[in-house]
CSV table of C-alpha atoms in Angstrom, one decimal:
chain,number,residue,atom,x,y,z
W,1,MET,CA,273.9,-21.8,178.2
W,2,PRO,CA,277.7,-21.6,178.5
W,3,SER,CA,279.3,-18.3,177.8
W,4,GLY,CA,281.0,-19.7,174.7
W,5,TRP,CA,277.7,-20.5,173.1
W,6,ARG,CA,278.1,-22.2,169.7
W,7,GLY,CA,281.8,-21.6,169.5
W,8,ILE,CA,283.7,-23.3,166.7
W,9,LEU,CA,287.3,-23.9,165.7
W,10,GLY,CA,288.4,-22.7,169.1
W,11,PHE,CA,286.7,-19.3,168.8
W,12,HIS,CA,284.2,-18.1,171.4
W,13,TYR,CA,281.3,-17.8,168.9
W,14,GLY,CA,280.3,-19.6,165.7
W,15,ILE,CA,280.1,-16.3,163.8
W,16,VAL,CA,282.3,-15.6,160.8
W,17,GLN,CA,282.8,-12.2,159.2
W,18,ALA,CA,283.0,-12.9,155.5
W,19,PRO,CA,286.0,-11.6,153.6
W,20,LEU,CA,284.8,-8.4,151.9
W,21,GLY,CA,286.6,-7.3,148.8
W,22,PRO,CA,288.6,-5.7,147.6
W,23,ASP,CA,289.8,-4.4,151.0
W,24,ILE,CA,286.6,-3.7,152.9
W,25,SER,CA,287.4,-6.1,155.6
W,26,GLY,CA,290.7,-4.6,156.6
W,27,PRO,CA,292.6,-4.6,160.0
W,28,GLU,CA,290.1,-2.4,161.8
W,29,LEU,CA,287.1,-4.5,161.0
W,30,VAL,CA,288.8,-7.8,161.5
W,31,ALA,CA,290.3,-6.8,164.8
W,32,ALA,CA,286.9,-5.5,166.0
W,33,VAL,CA,285.3,-8.9,165.1
W,34,ALA,CA,288.1,-10.8,166.7
W,35,ASN,CA,287.9,-8.8,169.9
W,36,ALA,CA,284.2,-9.7,170.1
W,37,GLY,CA,285.0,-13.4,170.1
W,38,ALA,CA,284.1,-14.1,166.4
W,39,ILE,CA,286.1,-15.1,163.4
W,40,GLY,CA,287.4,-12.1,161.4
W,41,LEU,CA,288.9,-12.5,158.0
W,42,LEU,CA,291.2,-10.1,156.1
W,43,ARG,CA,290.5,-10.0,152.4
W,44,LEU,CA,293.9,-10.3,150.8
W,45,PRO,CA,294.8,-8.8,147.4
W,46,ASP,CA,294.0,-10.6,144.2
W,47,TRP,CA,297.6,-10.2,143.0
W,48,PRO,CA,301.0,-11.1,144.6
W,49,ALA,CA,301.7,-8.7,147.4
W,50,PRO,CA,303.5,-10.5,150.1
W,51,ASP,CA,304.9,-7.4,151.9
W,52,HIS,CA,301.5,-5.8,152.0
W,53,VAL,CA,299.9,-9.0,153.3
W,54,ARG,CA,302.4,-9.1,156.1
W,55,GLU,CA,301.8,-5.5,156.8
W,56,LEU,CA,298.0,-6.1,157.0
W,57,ILE,CA,298.5,-9.0,159.4
W,58,ARG,CA,300.8,-7.1,161.7
W,59,LYS,CA,298.6,-4.1,161.7
W,60,THR,CA,295.7,-6.3,162.7
W,61,ARG,CA,297.8,-7.8,165.5
W,62,SER,CA,298.5,-4.3,166.8
W,63,LEU,CA,294.7,-3.9,167.2
W,64,THR,CA,293.9,-7.3,168.8
W,65,SER,CA,295.5,-10.0,170.8
W,66,LYS,CA,292.8,-12.5,169.6
W,67,PRO,CA,293.1,-15.0,166.8
W,68,PHE,CA,291.9,-14.1,163.3
W,69,GLY,CA,292.3,-15.2,159.7
W,70,ALA,CA,292.7,-14.2,156.1
W,71,ALA,CA,290.9,-15.2,152.9
W,72,ILE,CA,292.3,-16.0,149.4
W,73,VAL,CA,290.4,-16.2,146.1
W,74,LEU,CA,291.9,-19.2,144.4
W,75,ALA,CA,291.0,-18.0,140.9
W,76,PHE,CA,293.7,-15.3,141.2
W,77,PRO,CA,297.5,-15.6,141.7
W,78,HIS,CA,297.9,-16.4,145.4
W,79,GLU,CA,300.9,-18.5,146.1
W,80,GLU,CA,303.1,-15.6,147.5
W,81,ASN,CA,300.3,-14.3,149.7
W,82,LEU,CA,299.5,-17.8,150.9
W,83,ARG,CA,303.1,-18.3,151.9
W,84,VAL,CA,302.9,-15.2,154.2
W,85,VAL,CA,299.7,-16.4,155.8
W,86,LEU,CA,301.4,-19.7,156.7
W,87,GLU,CA,304.6,-18.0,157.8
W,88,GLU,CA,302.6,-15.6,160.1
W,89,LYS,CA,300.7,-18.7,161.4
W,90,LEU,CA,297.2,-17.1,161.3
W,91,ALA,CA,294.5,-19.0,163.1
W,92,VAL,CA,292.4,-19.5,159.9
W,93,LEU,CA,292.8,-19.5,156.2
W,94,GLN,CA,289.6,-19.2,154.1
W,95,VAL,CA,289.7,-20.3,150.5
W,96,TYR,CA,287.1,-19.9,147.7
W,97,TRP,CA,286.5,-20.3,144.0
W,98,GLY,CA,288.8,-23.2,143.2
W,99,ASP,CA,290.2,-26.4,144.5
W,100,PHE,CA,292.4,-26.7,147.6
W,101,PRO,CA,293.5,-30.3,147.8
W,102,ASN,CA,294.7,-32.4,150.7
W,103,HIS,CA,298.3,-31.6,150.3
W,104,ARG,CA,297.6,-27.9,150.5
W,105,VAL,CA,295.4,-28.4,153.6
W,106,GLN,CA,298.2,-30.5,155.2
W,107,GLU,CA,300.7,-27.7,154.4
W,108,ALA,CA,298.4,-25.3,156.3
W,109,HIS,CA,298.0,-27.7,159.2
W,110,ARG,CA,301.8,-28.0,159.5
W,111,ALA,CA,301.9,-24.3,160.0
W,112,GLY,CA,299.1,-24.5,162.6
W,113,VAL,CA,296.6,-22.9,160.3
W,114,LYS,CA,293.0,-24.2,160.1
W,115,VAL,CA,291.3,-24.2,156.7
W,116,LEU,CA,287.8,-23.1,155.9
W,117,HIS,CA,286.6,-23.8,152.3
W,118,GLN,CA,283.6,-21.9,151.0
W,119,VAL,CA,281.5,-23.9,148.6
W,120,GLY,CA,278.4,-23.3,146.5
W,121,SER,CA,277.4,-26.9,145.6
W,122,LEU,CA,277.3,-30.4,147.1
W,123,GLU,CA,280.1,-31.5,144.7
W,124,GLU,CA,282.4,-28.8,145.9
W,125,ALA,CA,281.6,-29.7,149.5
W,126,ALA,CA,282.5,-33.3,148.8
W,127,LYS,CA,285.9,-32.2,147.5
W,128,ALA,CA,286.5,-30.1,150.6
W,129,LYS,CA,285.6,-33.0,152.8
W,130,GLU,CA,288.0,-35.2,150.9
W,131,ALA,CA,290.7,-32.6,151.3
W,132,GLY,CA,290.4,-32.7,155.1
W,133,VAL,CA,289.4,-29.1,155.7
W,134,ASP,CA,288.6,-27.9,159.2
W,135,GLY,CA,285.3,-26.3,158.2
W,136,ILE,CA,283.0,-25.8,155.2
W,137,ILE,CA,281.2,-22.6,154.5
W,138,VAL,CA,278.0,-23.2,152.5
W,139,GLN,CA,277.2,-20.2,150.4
W,140,GLY,CA,273.7,-19.8,149.0
W,141,ARG,CA,272.6,-17.8,146.0
W,142,GLU,CA,271.2,-15.2,148.4
W,143,ALA,CA,274.7,-14.0,149.3
W,144,GLY,CA,276.1,-10.7,148.2
W,145,GLY,CA,279.2,-10.3,146.0
W,146,HIS,CA,280.5,-13.0,143.8
W,147,VAL,CA,278.4,-16.1,144.1
W,148,ILE,CA,279.7,-19.4,142.7
W,149,GLY,CA,276.7,-21.6,143.2
W,150,GLN,CA,273.1,-21.6,141.9
W,151,GLU,CA,271.3,-23.2,144.8
W,152,GLY,CA,269.5,-21.4,147.7
W,153,LEU,CA,271.1,-21.8,151.1
W,154,PHE,CA,268.3,-23.7,152.8
W,155,PRO,CA,268.0,-26.5,150.2
W,156,LEU,CA,271.7,-26.9,150.0
W,157,LEU,CA,272.7,-26.5,153.6
W,158,PRO,CA,271.2,-29.7,155.1
W,159,ARG,CA,272.6,-31.8,152.2
W,160,VAL,CA,276.1,-30.7,153.1
W,161,VAL,CA,275.4,-31.3,156.8
W,162,ASP,CA,274.4,-34.9,155.9
W,163,LEU,CA,277.4,-35.3,153.7
W,164,VAL,CA,279.9,-34.5,156.5
W,165,SER,CA,277.8,-36.2,159.3
W,166,ASP,CA,280.4,-39.0,159.6
W,167,SER,CA,283.1,-36.4,160.3
W,168,SER,CA,283.8,-33.7,162.8
W,169,ILE,CA,283.8,-30.9,160.1
W,170,PRO,CA,281.6,-28.0,161.1
W,171,VAL,CA,279.3,-26.5,158.5
W,172,ILE,CA,278.8,-22.8,158.4
W,173,ALA,CA,275.9,-21.1,156.6
W,174,ALA,CA,276.3,-18.1,154.4
W,175,GLY,CA,273.8,-16.1,152.3
W,176,GLY,CA,271.2,-13.6,153.4
W,177,ILE,CA,271.7,-14.0,157.1
W,178,VAL,CA,271.8,-10.7,159.1
W,179,ASP,CA,270.1,-11.3,162.4
W,180,GLY,CA,269.4,-13.9,165.1
W,181,ARG,CA,266.4,-15.4,163.3
W,182,GLY,CA,268.6,-16.3,160.4
W,183,TYR,CA,271.2,-17.7,162.8
W,184,VAL,CA,268.6,-20.0,164.4
W,185,ALA,CA,267.2,-21.1,161.1
W,186,ALA,CA,270.7,-22.1,160.0
W,187,LEU,CA,271.3,-24.0,163.3
W,188,ALA,CA,268.0,-25.8,162.8
W,189,LEU,CA,269.2,-27.1,159.5
W,190,GLY,CA,272.4,-28.5,161.1
W,191,ALA,CA,274.9,-25.6,160.7
W,192,GLN,CA,277.2,-25.0,163.6
W,193,GLY,CA,277.9,-21.4,162.6
W,194,VAL,CA,277.0,-18.5,160.3
W,195,CYS,CA,279.0,-16.3,158.0
W,196,LEU,CA,277.8,-12.7,157.4
W,197,GLY,CA,279.0,-10.3,154.7
W,198,THR,CA,276.6,-7.5,154.1
W,199,ARG,CA,275.8,-7.0,157.8
W,200,PHE,CA,279.5,-6.4,158.4
W,201,VAL,CA,279.9,-4.0,155.4
W,202,ALA,CA,277.4,-1.9,157.2
W,203,THR,CA,279.5,-1.4,160.3
W,204,GLU,CA,281.5,1.5,161.7
W,205,GLU,CA,284.8,-0.3,161.2
W,206,SER,CA,284.4,-1.6,157.6
W,207,PHE,CA,286.4,0.2,155.0
W,208,ALA,CA,283.4,0.7,152.7
W,209,HIS,CA,282.7,4.2,151.3
W,210,PRO,CA,280.1,6.0,153.4
W,211,ILE,CA,277.8,6.3,150.4
W,212,TYR,CA,278.0,2.5,149.9
W,213,LYS,CA,277.1,2.0,153.6
W,214,GLN,CA,274.2,4.4,153.4
W,215,LYS,CA,272.8,2.6,150.3
W,216,LEU,CA,272.7,-0.6,152.4
W,217,ILE,CA,270.5,1.1,154.9
W,218,GLU,CA,268.2,2.9,152.3
W,219,MET,CA,267.7,0.1,149.8
W,220,SER,CA,266.1,-3.3,150.2
W,221,HIS,CA,266.3,-5.0,146.8
W,222,THR,CA,269.2,-6.9,145.1
W,223,ASP,CA,269.7,-8.7,141.9
W,224,TYR,CA,271.9,-11.5,140.6
W,225,THR,CA,273.8,-10.3,137.5
W,226,ASN,CA,277.0,-10.6,135.4
W,227,ILE,CA,277.3,-7.0,134.1
W,228,PHE,CA,280.1,-6.0,136.5
W,229,GLY,CA,283.8,-7.0,136.1
W,230,ARG,CA,283.4,-9.3,133.1
W,231,ALA,CA,287.0,-8.8,131.9
W,232,ARG,CA,288.7,-9.1,135.3
W,233,TRP,CA,286.7,-12.1,136.5
W,234,PRO,CA,284.7,-13.8,133.8
W,235,ASP,CA,282.0,-16.2,134.6
W,236,ALA,CA,281.8,-14.9,138.1
W,237,PRO,CA,278.2,-13.6,138.6
W,238,GLN,CA,277.5,-11.3,141.6
W,239,ARG,CA,274.6,-10.1,143.7
W,240,VAL,CA,274.3,-6.3,143.8
W,241,LEU,CA,272.0,-3.6,145.1
W,242,GLU,CA,269.4,-2.5,142.6
W,243,THR,CA,270.6,1.1,142.4
W,244,PRO,CA,269.1,3.5,139.8
W,245,PHE,CA,272.2,3.0,137.7
W,246,TYR,CA,271.9,-0.8,137.8
W,247,ASP,CA,268.2,-0.7,137.0
W,248,GLU,CA,269.0,1.5,133.9
W,249,TRP,CA,271.6,-0.8,132.6
W,250,LYS,CA,270.8,-4.4,133.8
W,251,ASN,CA,269.1,-5.2,130.5
W,252,ASN,CA,271.0,-2.8,128.3
W,253,PHE,CA,274.6,-3.7,128.7
W,254,PRO,CA,275.6,-5.9,125.7
W,255,ASP,CA,276.8,-9.3,126.5
W,256,GLN,CA,280.0,-8.9,124.5
W,257,GLU,CA,281.1,-5.7,126.2
W,258,THR,CA,283.3,-5.5,129.3
W,259,GLU,CA,284.5,-2.8,131.7
W,260,GLU,CA,287.6,-2.5,129.5
W,261,ASP,CA,285.5,-0.7,126.9
W,262,GLN,CA,284.1,1.8,129.4
W,263,PRO,CA,285.1,5.3,130.6
W,264,ILE,CA,286.9,5.9,133.9
W,265,ILE,CA,284.4,7.0,136.5
W,266,GLY,CA,286.6,7.3,139.5
W,267,HIS,CA,289.8,6.4,141.4
W,268,SER,CA,290.7,4.4,144.5
W,269,ILE,CA,293.6,3.2,146.5
W,270,ILE,CA,293.2,-0.6,146.9
W,271,HIS,CA,295.6,-2.5,149.1
W,272,GLY,CA,298.0,0.5,148.7
W,273,VAL,CA,297.8,0.6,144.9
W,274,HIS,CA,296.3,3.5,143.0
W,275,LYS,CA,293.6,2.2,140.7
W,276,ASP,CA,291.3,3.6,138.0
W,277,ILE,CA,287.7,2.5,138.3
W,278,ARG,CA,285.9,2.1,135.0
W,279,ARG,CA,282.2,2.0,134.6
W,280,PHE,CA,280.9,-1.6,135.1
W,281,ALA,CA,284.1,-2.6,137.0
W,282,GLY,CA,283.4,-5.1,139.7
W,283,THR,CA,285.2,-3.0,142.3
W,284,VAL,CA,283.0,-1.8,145.1
W,285,PRO,CA,283.9,1.7,146.5
W,286,ASN,CA,286.1,1.7,149.5
W,287,ALA,CA,286.7,4.7,151.8
W,288,THR,CA,289.3,6.1,149.5
W,289,ALA,CA,287.2,6.0,146.3
W,290,THR,CA,286.5,9.3,144.5
W,291,GLY,CA,284.4,10.1,141.4
W,292,ASP,CA,280.9,8.9,140.6
W,293,ILE,CA,280.3,6.6,143.6
W,294,ASP,CA,276.6,6.1,142.9
W,295,ILE,CA,277.3,4.2,139.7
W,296,MET,CA,279.9,1.9,141.1
W,297,ALA,CA,279.1,-1.8,141.9
W,298,MET,CA,277.6,-2.2,145.3
W,299,TYR,CA,277.5,-5.9,146.4
W,300,SER,CA,274.8,-6.9,148.8
W,301,GLY,CA,273.0,-10.0,150.0
W,302,GLN,CA,269.2,-10.5,149.9
W,303,GLY,CA,269.0,-9.8,153.7
W,304,VAL,CA,269.9,-6.2,153.2
W,305,GLY,CA,266.3,-5.1,153.9
W,306,LEU,CA,266.8,-6.1,157.5
W,307,ILE,CA,269.7,-3.7,158.0
W,308,THR,CA,268.6,-0.3,159.3
W,309,GLU,CA,271.6,1.3,160.9
W,310,ILE,CA,275.4,1.4,160.9
W,311,ILE,CA,276.6,-0.1,164.1
W,312,PRO,CA,280.0,-1.3,165.6
W,313,ALA,CA,281.1,-4.8,164.5
W,314,ALA,CA,281.1,-6.0,168.1
W,315,GLN,CA,277.4,-5.0,168.4
W,316,VAL,CA,276.7,-7.2,165.4
W,317,VAL,CA,278.2,-10.2,167.1
W,318,LYS,CA,276.6,-9.6,170.4
W,319,SER,CA,273.2,-8.9,168.9
W,320,LEU,CA,273.3,-12.1,166.8
W,321,VAL,CA,273.9,-14.2,169.9
W,322,ALA,CA,271.4,-12.4,172.1
W,323,GLU,CA,268.7,-12.5,169.4
W,324,ALA,CA,269.3,-16.2,168.6
W,325,LYS,CA,269.0,-17.1,172.3
W,326,GLU,CA,265.8,-15.1,172.5
W,327,VAL,CA,264.3,-16.7,169.5
W,328,ILE,CA,265.0,-20.2,170.9
W,329,ARG,CA,263.7,-19.2,174.3
W,330,GLU,CA,260.6,-17.2,173.4
W,331,LYS,CA,259.6,-18.6,170.0
W,332,LEU,CA,260.7,-22.3,170.0
W,333,SER,CA,260.5,-23.4,173.7
W,334,GLY,CA,256.9,-24.6,173.2
W,335,TYR,CA,257.8,-27.0,170.4
W,336,GLN,CA,258.8,-29.9,172.5
């Protein structure tokens, strides 16, 4: 196989590091992924912070000479941050949780920026195709963090592949994938790449709190819930680790209550801003978080049980490719 096996969008590999909020995928992680030949995505603030966004981009560029991208959640104010992404001419813009029509895609293209739209349904994929995006990330319900769709990855993925089969748009699979076996399974269903979140949280370079990383190694069960962050981001369910705190409260937190009614359990510096963290806030603990870390939200995909150690991000990329090649060679070569 050629050295640039399964490369997409001009990158060496068809591997995308998911944007990890609120600032878990910072410059160190993104640069490490980029240096390994994959697509690293900065998670930008959910509020207007153009100067900070430019600082993030330039810090990342100080750590890598390779291309990388940034991600914006369309449900939050994003115009000023988007402007900086286009001015800085990043390689990739990933958008999620909202519409990004053709005129916005064309605006990005004029700046030399390729657009990835993450979707959770066939209807969203059709809109992204119509908008002329450069790639579609199909997120299944197995994914960690905020999950917009209700379908499992493997039933949805081939339908999106069929939808775009008359175009050159690559489809990227996301949700529960952590190793080469999942990579090959996605390829078999027509994907040209994979997007991983939880596996990249559990890396040396991620900005997640050490306790959060350790939980990803120790625990293997997740649940799909809406008890976290109801006020800040309503109607945005999430997949989280089944920590003891979550198990205690998952059926006991009244539907009408939100984190605004809850006590402050800790503090954090998020994208340079000091923040109070209330109980049931949808803010996962980053490396600056203090307080009762164990009861903070901890997003995780269903593949977490396959994660057994904290490793460098580059090793994640290399292992994915090596394992995928081995699966194809050793497990599937006889099926001809």
